[in-house]
Coordinates of C-alpha atoms and ligand atoms in Angstrom, one line a residue:
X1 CA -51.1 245.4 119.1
X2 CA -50.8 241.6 119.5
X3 CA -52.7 239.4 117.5
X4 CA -55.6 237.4 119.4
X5 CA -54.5 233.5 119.1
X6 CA -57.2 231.4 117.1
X7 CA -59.5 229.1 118.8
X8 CA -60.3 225.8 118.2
X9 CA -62.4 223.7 120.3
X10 CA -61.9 220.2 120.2
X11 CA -64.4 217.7 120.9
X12 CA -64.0 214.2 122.6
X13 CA -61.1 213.4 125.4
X14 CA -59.9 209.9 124.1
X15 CA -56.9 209.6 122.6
X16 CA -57.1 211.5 119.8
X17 CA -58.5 214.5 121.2
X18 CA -55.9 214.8 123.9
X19 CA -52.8 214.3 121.3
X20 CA -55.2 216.8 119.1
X21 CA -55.5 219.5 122.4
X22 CA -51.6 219.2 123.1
X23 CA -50.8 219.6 119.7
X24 CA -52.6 222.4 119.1
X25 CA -52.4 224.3 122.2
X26 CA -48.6 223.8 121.2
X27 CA -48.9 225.5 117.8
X28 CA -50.4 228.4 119.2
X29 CA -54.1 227.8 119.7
X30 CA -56.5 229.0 122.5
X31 CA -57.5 225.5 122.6
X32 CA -61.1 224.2 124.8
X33 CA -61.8 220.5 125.0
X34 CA -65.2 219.6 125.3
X35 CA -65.6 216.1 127.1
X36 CA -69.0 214.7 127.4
X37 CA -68.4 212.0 130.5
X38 CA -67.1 213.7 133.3
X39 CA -63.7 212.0 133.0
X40 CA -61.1 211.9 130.3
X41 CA -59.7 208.7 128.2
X42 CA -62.4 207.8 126.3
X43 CA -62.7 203.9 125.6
X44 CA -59.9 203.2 127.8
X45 CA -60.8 204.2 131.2
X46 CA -61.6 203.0 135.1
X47 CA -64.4 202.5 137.8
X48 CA -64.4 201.7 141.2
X49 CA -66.5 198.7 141.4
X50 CA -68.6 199.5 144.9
X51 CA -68.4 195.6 146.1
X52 CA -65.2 195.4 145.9
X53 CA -63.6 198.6 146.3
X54 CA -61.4 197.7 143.4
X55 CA -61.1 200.0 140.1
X56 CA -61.3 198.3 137.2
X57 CA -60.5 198.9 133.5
X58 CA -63.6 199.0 131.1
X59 CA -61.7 196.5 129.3
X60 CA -57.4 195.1 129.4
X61 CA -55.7 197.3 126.8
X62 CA -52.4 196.4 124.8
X63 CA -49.9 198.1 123.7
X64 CA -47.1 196.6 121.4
X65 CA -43.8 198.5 121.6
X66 CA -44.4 200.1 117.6
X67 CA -47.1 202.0 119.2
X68 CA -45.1 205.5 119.0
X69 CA -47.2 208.3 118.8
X70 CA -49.3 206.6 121.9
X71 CA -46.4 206.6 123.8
X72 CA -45.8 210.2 123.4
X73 CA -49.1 211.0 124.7
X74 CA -48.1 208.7 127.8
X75 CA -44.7 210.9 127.9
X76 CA -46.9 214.2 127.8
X77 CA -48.9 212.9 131.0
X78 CA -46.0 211.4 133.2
X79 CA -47.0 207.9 132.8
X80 CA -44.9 205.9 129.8
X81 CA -42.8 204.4 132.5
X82 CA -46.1 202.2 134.4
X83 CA -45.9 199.5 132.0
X84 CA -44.1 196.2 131.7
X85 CA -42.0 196.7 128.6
X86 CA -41.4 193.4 127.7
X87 CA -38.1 193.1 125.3
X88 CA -39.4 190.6 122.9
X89 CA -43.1 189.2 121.4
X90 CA -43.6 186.2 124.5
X91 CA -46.8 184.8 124.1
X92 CA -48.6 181.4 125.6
X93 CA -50.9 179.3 123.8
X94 CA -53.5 177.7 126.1
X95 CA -55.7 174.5 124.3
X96 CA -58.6 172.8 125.7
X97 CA -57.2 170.0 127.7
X98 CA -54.6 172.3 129.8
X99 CA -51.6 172.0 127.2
X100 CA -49.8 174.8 126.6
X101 CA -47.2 175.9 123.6
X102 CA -45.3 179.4 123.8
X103 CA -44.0 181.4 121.0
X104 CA -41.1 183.3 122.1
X105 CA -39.0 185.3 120.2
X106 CA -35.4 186.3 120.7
X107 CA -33.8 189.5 121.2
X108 CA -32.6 189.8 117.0
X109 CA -34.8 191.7 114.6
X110 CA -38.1 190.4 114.0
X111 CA -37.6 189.5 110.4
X112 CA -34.6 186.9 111.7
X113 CA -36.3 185.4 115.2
X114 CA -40.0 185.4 114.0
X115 CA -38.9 182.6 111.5
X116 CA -36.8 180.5 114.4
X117 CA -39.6 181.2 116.7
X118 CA -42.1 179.4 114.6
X119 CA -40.1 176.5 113.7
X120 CA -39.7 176.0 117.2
X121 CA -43.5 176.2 117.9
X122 CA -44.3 172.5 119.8
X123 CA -46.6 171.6 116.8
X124 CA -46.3 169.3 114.0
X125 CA -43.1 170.0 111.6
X126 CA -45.7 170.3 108.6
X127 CA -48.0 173.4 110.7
X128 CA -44.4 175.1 111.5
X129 CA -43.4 175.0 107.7
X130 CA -46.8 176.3 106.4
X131 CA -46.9 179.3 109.6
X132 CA -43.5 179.8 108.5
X133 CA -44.4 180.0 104.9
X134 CA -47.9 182.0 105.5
X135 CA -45.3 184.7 107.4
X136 CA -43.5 185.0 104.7
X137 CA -46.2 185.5 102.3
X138 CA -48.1 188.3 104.6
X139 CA -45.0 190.4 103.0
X140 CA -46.9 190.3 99.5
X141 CA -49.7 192.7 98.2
X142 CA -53.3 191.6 99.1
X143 CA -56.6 192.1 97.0
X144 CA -58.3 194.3 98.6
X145 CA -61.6 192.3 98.7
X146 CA -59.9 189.4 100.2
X147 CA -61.0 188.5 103.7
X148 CA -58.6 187.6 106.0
X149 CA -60.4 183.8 106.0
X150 CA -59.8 184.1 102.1
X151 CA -56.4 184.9 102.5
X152 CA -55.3 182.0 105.1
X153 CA -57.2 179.5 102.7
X154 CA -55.4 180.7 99.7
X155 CA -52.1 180.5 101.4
X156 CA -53.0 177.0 103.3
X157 CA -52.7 178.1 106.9
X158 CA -55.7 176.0 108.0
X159 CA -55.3 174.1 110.8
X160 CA -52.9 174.7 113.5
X161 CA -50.9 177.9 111.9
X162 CA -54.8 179.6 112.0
X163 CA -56.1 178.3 115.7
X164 CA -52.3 179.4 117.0
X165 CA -51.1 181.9 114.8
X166 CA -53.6 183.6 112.8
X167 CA -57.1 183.5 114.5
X168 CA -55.5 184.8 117.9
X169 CA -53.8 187.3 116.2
X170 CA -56.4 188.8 114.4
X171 CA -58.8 188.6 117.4
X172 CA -56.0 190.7 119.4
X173 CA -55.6 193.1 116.4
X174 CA -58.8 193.5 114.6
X175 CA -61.3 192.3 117.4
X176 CA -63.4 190.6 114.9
X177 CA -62.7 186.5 113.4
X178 CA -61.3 186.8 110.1
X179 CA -64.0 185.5 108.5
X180 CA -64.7 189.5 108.7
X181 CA -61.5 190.9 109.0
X182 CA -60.1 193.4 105.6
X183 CA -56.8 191.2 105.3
X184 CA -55.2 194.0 103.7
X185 CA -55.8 196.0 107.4
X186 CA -54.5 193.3 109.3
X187 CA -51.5 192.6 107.2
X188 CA -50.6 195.8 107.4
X189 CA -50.7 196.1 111.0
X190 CA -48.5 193.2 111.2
X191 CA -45.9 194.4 109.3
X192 CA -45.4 197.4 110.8
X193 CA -45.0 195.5 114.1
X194 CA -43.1 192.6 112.9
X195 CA -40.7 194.0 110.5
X196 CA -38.7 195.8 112.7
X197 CA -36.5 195.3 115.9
X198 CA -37.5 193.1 118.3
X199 CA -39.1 195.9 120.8
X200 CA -41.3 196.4 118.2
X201 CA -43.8 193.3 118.4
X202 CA -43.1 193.5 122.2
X203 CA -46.2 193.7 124.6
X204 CA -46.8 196.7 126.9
X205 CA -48.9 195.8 129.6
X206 CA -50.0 198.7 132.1
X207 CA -48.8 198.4 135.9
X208 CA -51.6 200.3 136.9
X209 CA -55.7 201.0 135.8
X210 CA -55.7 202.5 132.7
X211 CA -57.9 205.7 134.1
X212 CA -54.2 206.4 136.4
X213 CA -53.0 206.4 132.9
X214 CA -54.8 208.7 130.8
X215 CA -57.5 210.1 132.8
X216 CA -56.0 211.3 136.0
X217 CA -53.0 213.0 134.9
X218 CA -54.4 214.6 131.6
X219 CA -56.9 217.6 133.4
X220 CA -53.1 218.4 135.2
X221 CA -51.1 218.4 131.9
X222 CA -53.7 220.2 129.6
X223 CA -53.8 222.9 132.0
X224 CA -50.4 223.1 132.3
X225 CA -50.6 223.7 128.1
X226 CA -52.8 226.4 128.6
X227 CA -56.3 224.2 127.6
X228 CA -59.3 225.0 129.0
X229 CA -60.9 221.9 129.5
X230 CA -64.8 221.6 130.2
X231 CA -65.8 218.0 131.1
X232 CA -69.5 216.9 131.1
X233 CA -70.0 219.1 128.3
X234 CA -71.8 217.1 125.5
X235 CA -71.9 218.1 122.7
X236 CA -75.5 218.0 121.2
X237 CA -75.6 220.1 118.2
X238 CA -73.7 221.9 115.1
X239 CA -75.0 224.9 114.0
X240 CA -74.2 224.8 110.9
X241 CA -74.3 228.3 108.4
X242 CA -72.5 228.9 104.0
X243 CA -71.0 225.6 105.2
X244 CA -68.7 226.5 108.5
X245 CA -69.8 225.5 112.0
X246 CA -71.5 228.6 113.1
X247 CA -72.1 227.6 117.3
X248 CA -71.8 224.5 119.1
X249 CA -74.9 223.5 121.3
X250 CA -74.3 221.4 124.2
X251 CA -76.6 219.6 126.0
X252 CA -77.1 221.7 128.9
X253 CA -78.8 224.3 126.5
X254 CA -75.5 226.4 126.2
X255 CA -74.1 227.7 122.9
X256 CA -70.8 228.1 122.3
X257 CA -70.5 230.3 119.2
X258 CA -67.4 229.6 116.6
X259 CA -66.2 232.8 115.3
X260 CA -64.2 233.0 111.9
X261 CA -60.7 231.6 112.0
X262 CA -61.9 229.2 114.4
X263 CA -61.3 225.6 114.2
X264 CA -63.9 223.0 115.4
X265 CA -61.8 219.4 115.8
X266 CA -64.2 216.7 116.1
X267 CA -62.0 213.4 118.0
X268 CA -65.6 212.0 118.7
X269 CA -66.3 208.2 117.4
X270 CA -67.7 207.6 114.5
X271 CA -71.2 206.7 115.7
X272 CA -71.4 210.0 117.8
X273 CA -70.4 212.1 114.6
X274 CA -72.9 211.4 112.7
X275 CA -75.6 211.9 115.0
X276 CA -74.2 215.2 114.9
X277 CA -73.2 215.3 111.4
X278 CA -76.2 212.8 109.5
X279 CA -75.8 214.0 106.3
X280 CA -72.0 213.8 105.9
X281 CA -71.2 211.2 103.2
X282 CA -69.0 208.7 104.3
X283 CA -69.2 209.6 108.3
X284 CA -69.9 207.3 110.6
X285 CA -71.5 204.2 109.0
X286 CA -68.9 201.7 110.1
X287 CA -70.3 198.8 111.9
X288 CA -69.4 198.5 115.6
X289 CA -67.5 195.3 117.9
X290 CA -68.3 194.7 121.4
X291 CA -66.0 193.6 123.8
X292 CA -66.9 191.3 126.2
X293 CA -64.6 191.1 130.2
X294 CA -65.2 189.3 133.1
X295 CA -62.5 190.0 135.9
X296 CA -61.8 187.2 137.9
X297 CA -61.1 186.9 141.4
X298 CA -60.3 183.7 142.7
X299 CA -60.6 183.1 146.5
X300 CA -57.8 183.4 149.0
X301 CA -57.5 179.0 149.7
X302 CA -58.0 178.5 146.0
X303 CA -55.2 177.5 143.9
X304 CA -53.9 180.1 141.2
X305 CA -54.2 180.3 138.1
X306 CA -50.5 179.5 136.3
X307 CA -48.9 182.7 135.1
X308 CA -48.2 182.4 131.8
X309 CA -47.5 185.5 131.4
X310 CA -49.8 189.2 130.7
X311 CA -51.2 188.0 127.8
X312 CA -52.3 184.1 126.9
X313 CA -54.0 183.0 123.9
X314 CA -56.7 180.4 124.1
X315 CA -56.8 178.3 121.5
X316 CA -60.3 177.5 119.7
X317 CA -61.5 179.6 122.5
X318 CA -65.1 180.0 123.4
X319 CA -66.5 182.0 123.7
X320 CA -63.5 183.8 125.5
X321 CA -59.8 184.2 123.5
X322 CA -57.6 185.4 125.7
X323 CA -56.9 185.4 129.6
X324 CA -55.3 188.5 130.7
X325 CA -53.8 190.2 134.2
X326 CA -52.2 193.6 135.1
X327 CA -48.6 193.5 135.4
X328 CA -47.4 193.0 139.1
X329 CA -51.1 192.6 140.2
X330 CA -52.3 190.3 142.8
X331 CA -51.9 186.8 141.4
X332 CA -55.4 185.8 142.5
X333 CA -56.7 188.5 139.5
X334 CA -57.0 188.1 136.0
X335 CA -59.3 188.7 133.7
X336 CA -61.0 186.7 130.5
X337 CA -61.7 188.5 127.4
X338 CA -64.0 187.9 124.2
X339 CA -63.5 190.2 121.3
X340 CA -66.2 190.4 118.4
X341 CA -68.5 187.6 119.9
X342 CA -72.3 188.6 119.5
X343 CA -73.1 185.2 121.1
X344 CA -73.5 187.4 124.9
X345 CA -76.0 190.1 123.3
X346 CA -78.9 189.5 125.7
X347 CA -77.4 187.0 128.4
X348 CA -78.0 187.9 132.2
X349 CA -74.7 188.6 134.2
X350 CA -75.0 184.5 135.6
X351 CA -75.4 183.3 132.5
X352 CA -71.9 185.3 131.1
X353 CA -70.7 184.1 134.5
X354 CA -71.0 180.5 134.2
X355 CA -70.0 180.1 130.6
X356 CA -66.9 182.4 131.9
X357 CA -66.0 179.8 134.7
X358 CA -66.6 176.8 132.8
X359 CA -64.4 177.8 130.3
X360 CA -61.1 178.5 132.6
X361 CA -62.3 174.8 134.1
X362 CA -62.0 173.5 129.8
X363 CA -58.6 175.3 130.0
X364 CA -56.8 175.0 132.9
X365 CA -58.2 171.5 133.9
X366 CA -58.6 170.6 137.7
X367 CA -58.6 174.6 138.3
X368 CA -62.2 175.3 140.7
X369 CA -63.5 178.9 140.1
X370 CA -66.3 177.6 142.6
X371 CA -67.3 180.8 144.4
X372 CA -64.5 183.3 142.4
X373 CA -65.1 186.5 143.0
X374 CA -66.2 188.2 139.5
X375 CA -67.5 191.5 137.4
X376 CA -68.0 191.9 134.1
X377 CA -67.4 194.6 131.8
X378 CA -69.3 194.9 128.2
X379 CA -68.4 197.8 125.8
X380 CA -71.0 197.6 122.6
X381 CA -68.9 200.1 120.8
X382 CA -65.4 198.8 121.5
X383 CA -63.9 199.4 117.9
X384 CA -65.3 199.2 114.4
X385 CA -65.1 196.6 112.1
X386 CA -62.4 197.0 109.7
X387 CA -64.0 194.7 107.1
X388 CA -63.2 195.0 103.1
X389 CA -65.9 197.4 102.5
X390 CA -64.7 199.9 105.7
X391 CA -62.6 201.6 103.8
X392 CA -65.2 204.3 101.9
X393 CA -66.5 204.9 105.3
X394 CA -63.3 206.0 106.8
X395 CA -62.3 209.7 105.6
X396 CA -58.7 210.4 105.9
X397 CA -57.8 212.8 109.5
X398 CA -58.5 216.2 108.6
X399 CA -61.2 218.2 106.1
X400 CA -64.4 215.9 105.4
X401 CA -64.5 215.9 101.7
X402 CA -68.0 217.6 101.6
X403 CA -68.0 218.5 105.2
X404 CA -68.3 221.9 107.0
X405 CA -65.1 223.9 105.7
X406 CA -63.8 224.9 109.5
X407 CA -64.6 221.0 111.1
X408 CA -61.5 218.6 111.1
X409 CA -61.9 215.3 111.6
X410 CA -59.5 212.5 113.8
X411 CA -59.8 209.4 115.8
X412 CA -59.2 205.6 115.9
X413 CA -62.4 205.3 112.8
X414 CA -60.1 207.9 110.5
X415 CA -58.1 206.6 107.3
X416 CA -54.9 205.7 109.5
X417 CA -54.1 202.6 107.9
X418 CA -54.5 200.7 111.4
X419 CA -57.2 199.1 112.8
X420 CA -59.2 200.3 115.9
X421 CA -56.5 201.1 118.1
X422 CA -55.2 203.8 120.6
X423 CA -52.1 203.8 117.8
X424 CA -55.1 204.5 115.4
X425 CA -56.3 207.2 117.5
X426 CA -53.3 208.8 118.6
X427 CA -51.6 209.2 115.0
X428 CA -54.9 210.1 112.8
X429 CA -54.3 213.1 115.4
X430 CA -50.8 213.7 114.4
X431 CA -51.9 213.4 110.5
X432 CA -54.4 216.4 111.3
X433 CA -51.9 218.4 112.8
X434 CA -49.1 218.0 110.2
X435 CA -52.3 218.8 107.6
X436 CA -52.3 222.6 109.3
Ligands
FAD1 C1 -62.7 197.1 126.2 C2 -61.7 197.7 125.1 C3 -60.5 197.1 124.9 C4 -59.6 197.6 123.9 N1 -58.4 197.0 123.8 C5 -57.5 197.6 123.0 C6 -56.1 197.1 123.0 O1 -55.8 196.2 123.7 N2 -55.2 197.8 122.3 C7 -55.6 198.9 121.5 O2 -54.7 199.5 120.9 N3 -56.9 199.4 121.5 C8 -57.8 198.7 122.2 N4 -59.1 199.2 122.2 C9 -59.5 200.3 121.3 C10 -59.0 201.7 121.8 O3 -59.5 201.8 123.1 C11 -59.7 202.7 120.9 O4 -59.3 202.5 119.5 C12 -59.2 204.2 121.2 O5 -59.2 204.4 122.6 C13 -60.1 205.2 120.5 O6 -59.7 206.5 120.9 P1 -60.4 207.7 120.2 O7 -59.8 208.9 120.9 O8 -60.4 207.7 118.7 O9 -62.0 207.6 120.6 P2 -62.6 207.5 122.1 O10 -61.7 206.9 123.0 O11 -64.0 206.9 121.9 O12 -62.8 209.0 122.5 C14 -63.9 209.8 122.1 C15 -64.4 210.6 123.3 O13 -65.5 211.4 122.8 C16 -66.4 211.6 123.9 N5 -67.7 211.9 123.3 C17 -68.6 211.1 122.6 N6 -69.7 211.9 122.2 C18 -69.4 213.1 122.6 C19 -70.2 214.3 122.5 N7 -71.3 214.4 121.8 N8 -69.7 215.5 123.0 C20 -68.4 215.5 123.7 N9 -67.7 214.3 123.9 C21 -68.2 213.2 123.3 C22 -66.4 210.2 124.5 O14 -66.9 210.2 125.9 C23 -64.9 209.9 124.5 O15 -64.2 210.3 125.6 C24 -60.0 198.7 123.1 C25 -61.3 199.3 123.3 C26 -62.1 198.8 124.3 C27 -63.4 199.5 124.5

């Protein structure tokens, strides 16, 4: 008699559920994924904007070349090759004014070209010498209650090594201004990226919508794993019974009942858990960051915008940070991007609009976006905030502490030691499947 394979139903399509349904479906499990929108990808994704016929991202996502266990999710749907791998960190600094300064690093290990790369930064010698001194002390333990604000006053990066270096930096990694940023989060991030070779701190910027990434090609591959995947299926309920999820109840009024020896793997987001879960200690009480894109188009006569590459920093940016575009798309379209700024909770679409255009006209001085063609993109619940005190609220990927025995927990909220990221997601995944 053969044995019947054990179950586990996994719930939430992003990144962490997918690497969590391929991982398990390749240990042996009967493995359903339960996917409340009626696409996969989770918070990175696509629409077709009706207007224009164009299908946009719900927001530009990164990737630096250390993000491994990401990229073997891309590998597992066909799609690692649609990015621009770049070789080496490139990245331009736009100020107010139109003047720009570019940090470019060479082809040698991080640890040997960051240091040449800042000494070379076009600011004055005495902001190179701190940024180069401030890099070398991110390689030293951090209090834990120190703020990343705390941390650049203590080391005496004020000034231009914070509005180049630092504040764009942290805006990119931990989507919130260090006044709120953990520095021990963001330190940590950075030297995973920037101790290595050079690849490492390298943007990867997609070719192609991010939903062609993730979304299209992942009902294809998880079928061809043997998952059963069931999309719109929310999941509402737990039924909970002598602490083991009994039967999962989804919104359309079907139960799905968990037998023993099944697994229940939650890869929801932390604010969705504990609806589900609101007595779990330590679940889901992290505090969210929007993300805030307008998508540019800028008419057909108009003059271009200056490619400065994928990804440029603006400096003392406001309320937008970074300018962005798709590599190899139409040079007319870009897109402006605000991470962490509250200041657009309750402002009409003209309103984000015109403080959108008149900031490109602050930047990139002489440039008309009269008449630019444009759609914005808000996601409340981009990330979380990965603030000193997050830490308690972020159990480590697998077993809740006090939680239902047979419910595992992953995704980008989980104790990875990253910030919100698909990295985060796509390795608290891989911690709950070496933890089997
Ligand atoms: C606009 C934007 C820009 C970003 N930029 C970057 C970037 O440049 N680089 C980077 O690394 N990261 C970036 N991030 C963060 C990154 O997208 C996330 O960290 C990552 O995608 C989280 O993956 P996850 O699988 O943990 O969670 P999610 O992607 O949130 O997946 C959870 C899934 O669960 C589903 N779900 C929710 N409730 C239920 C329910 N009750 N039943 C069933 N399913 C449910 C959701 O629909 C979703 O598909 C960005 C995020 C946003 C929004």
């Amino acid at each position: 008699m053969t044995a019947v394979p054990a179950r586990a139903f996994v719930l939430g399509g992003g990144v962490a559920g997918l690497t969590a349904a391929f991982g398990l479906a390749d240990r042996g499990y009967k493995v359903t994924l339960l996917e409340s929108r009626g696409w996969l990808g989770g918070r990175a994704f696509s629409s077709l904007d009706r207007d224009s016929g164009r299908r946009l991202d719900n927001g530009p996502h990164v990737m630096l070349g250390c993000y491994r266990a990401t990229r073997a999710l891309l590998r597992r749907l066909g799609t690692e090759e649609h990015f621009q791998q770049d070789r080496a960190l490139a990245l331009a600094y736009r100020c107010v004014g139109g003047r720009v300064v570019r940090l470019q690093l060479s082809g040698l290990p991080v640890p040997l070209a960051m240091p040449l790369a800042l000494l070379r930064l076009a600011v004055p010698f005495g902001a190179r010498v701190r940024a180069f001194a401030g890099m070398v002390c991110s390689l030293l333990p951090v209090a834990a209650h120190w703020t990343l604000a705390e941390w650049l006053r203590r080391r005496r990066q004020d000034g231009e090594p914070a509005a180049f270096l630092w504040r764009p930096l942290c805006r990119a990694i931990m989507n919130v201004e260090p006044e709120q940023a953990a520095a021990r989060d963001f330190l940590a991030t950075l030297r995973e990226a920037f101790s290595g070779r050079a690849g490492s701190a390298a943007f990867w910027t997609p070719k192609r919508p991010w939903g062609a990434l993730f979304g299209d090609p992942a009902p294809a591959a998880l079928a061809a794993a043997g998952v059963e995947l069931r999309l719109s299926a929310r999941v509402a309920t737990f039924e909970l019974e002598a602490g083991r999820v009994r039967g999962l109840g989804l919104l359309s009024g079907e139960r799905l009942a968990v037998a023993d020896g099944d697994l229940v793997v939650s890869a929801l987001p932390w604010f969705a858990l504990r609806g589900l879960l609101p007595s779990a200690v330590g679940v889901g009480a992290l505090q969210s960051s929007p993300i805030m894109n307008v998508f540019v188009r800028t008419r057909a006569e108009a003059p271009l915008l200056p490619d400065e590459g994928t990804v440029v920093a603006l400096v003392e940016g406001d309320p937008f940070h970074f300018v962005m575009r798709t590599a190899g798309a139409d040079p007319r379209e870009f897109a402006l991007v605000s991470g962490g700024n509250r200041s657009f909770d309750g402002q009409s679409v003209d309103e984000i609009r015109k403080r959108a255009l008149q900031q490109i006209e602050r930047h990139y001085p002489g440039l008309s976006m009269r008449d630019a063609e444009v759609r914005i993109r808000k996601e409340q619940h981009a990330t979380f905030v990965a603030s000193c005190g997050s830490a308690v609220q972020r159990p480590r990927p697998g077993r809740l502490p006090a939680g239902p025995d047979n419910l595992l927990v992953c995704g980008d909220w989980t104790a990875t030691g990253l910030p919100s990221t698909l990295e985060g997601a796509a390795r608290s995944a891989e911690a709950l499947l070496r933890g089997l």
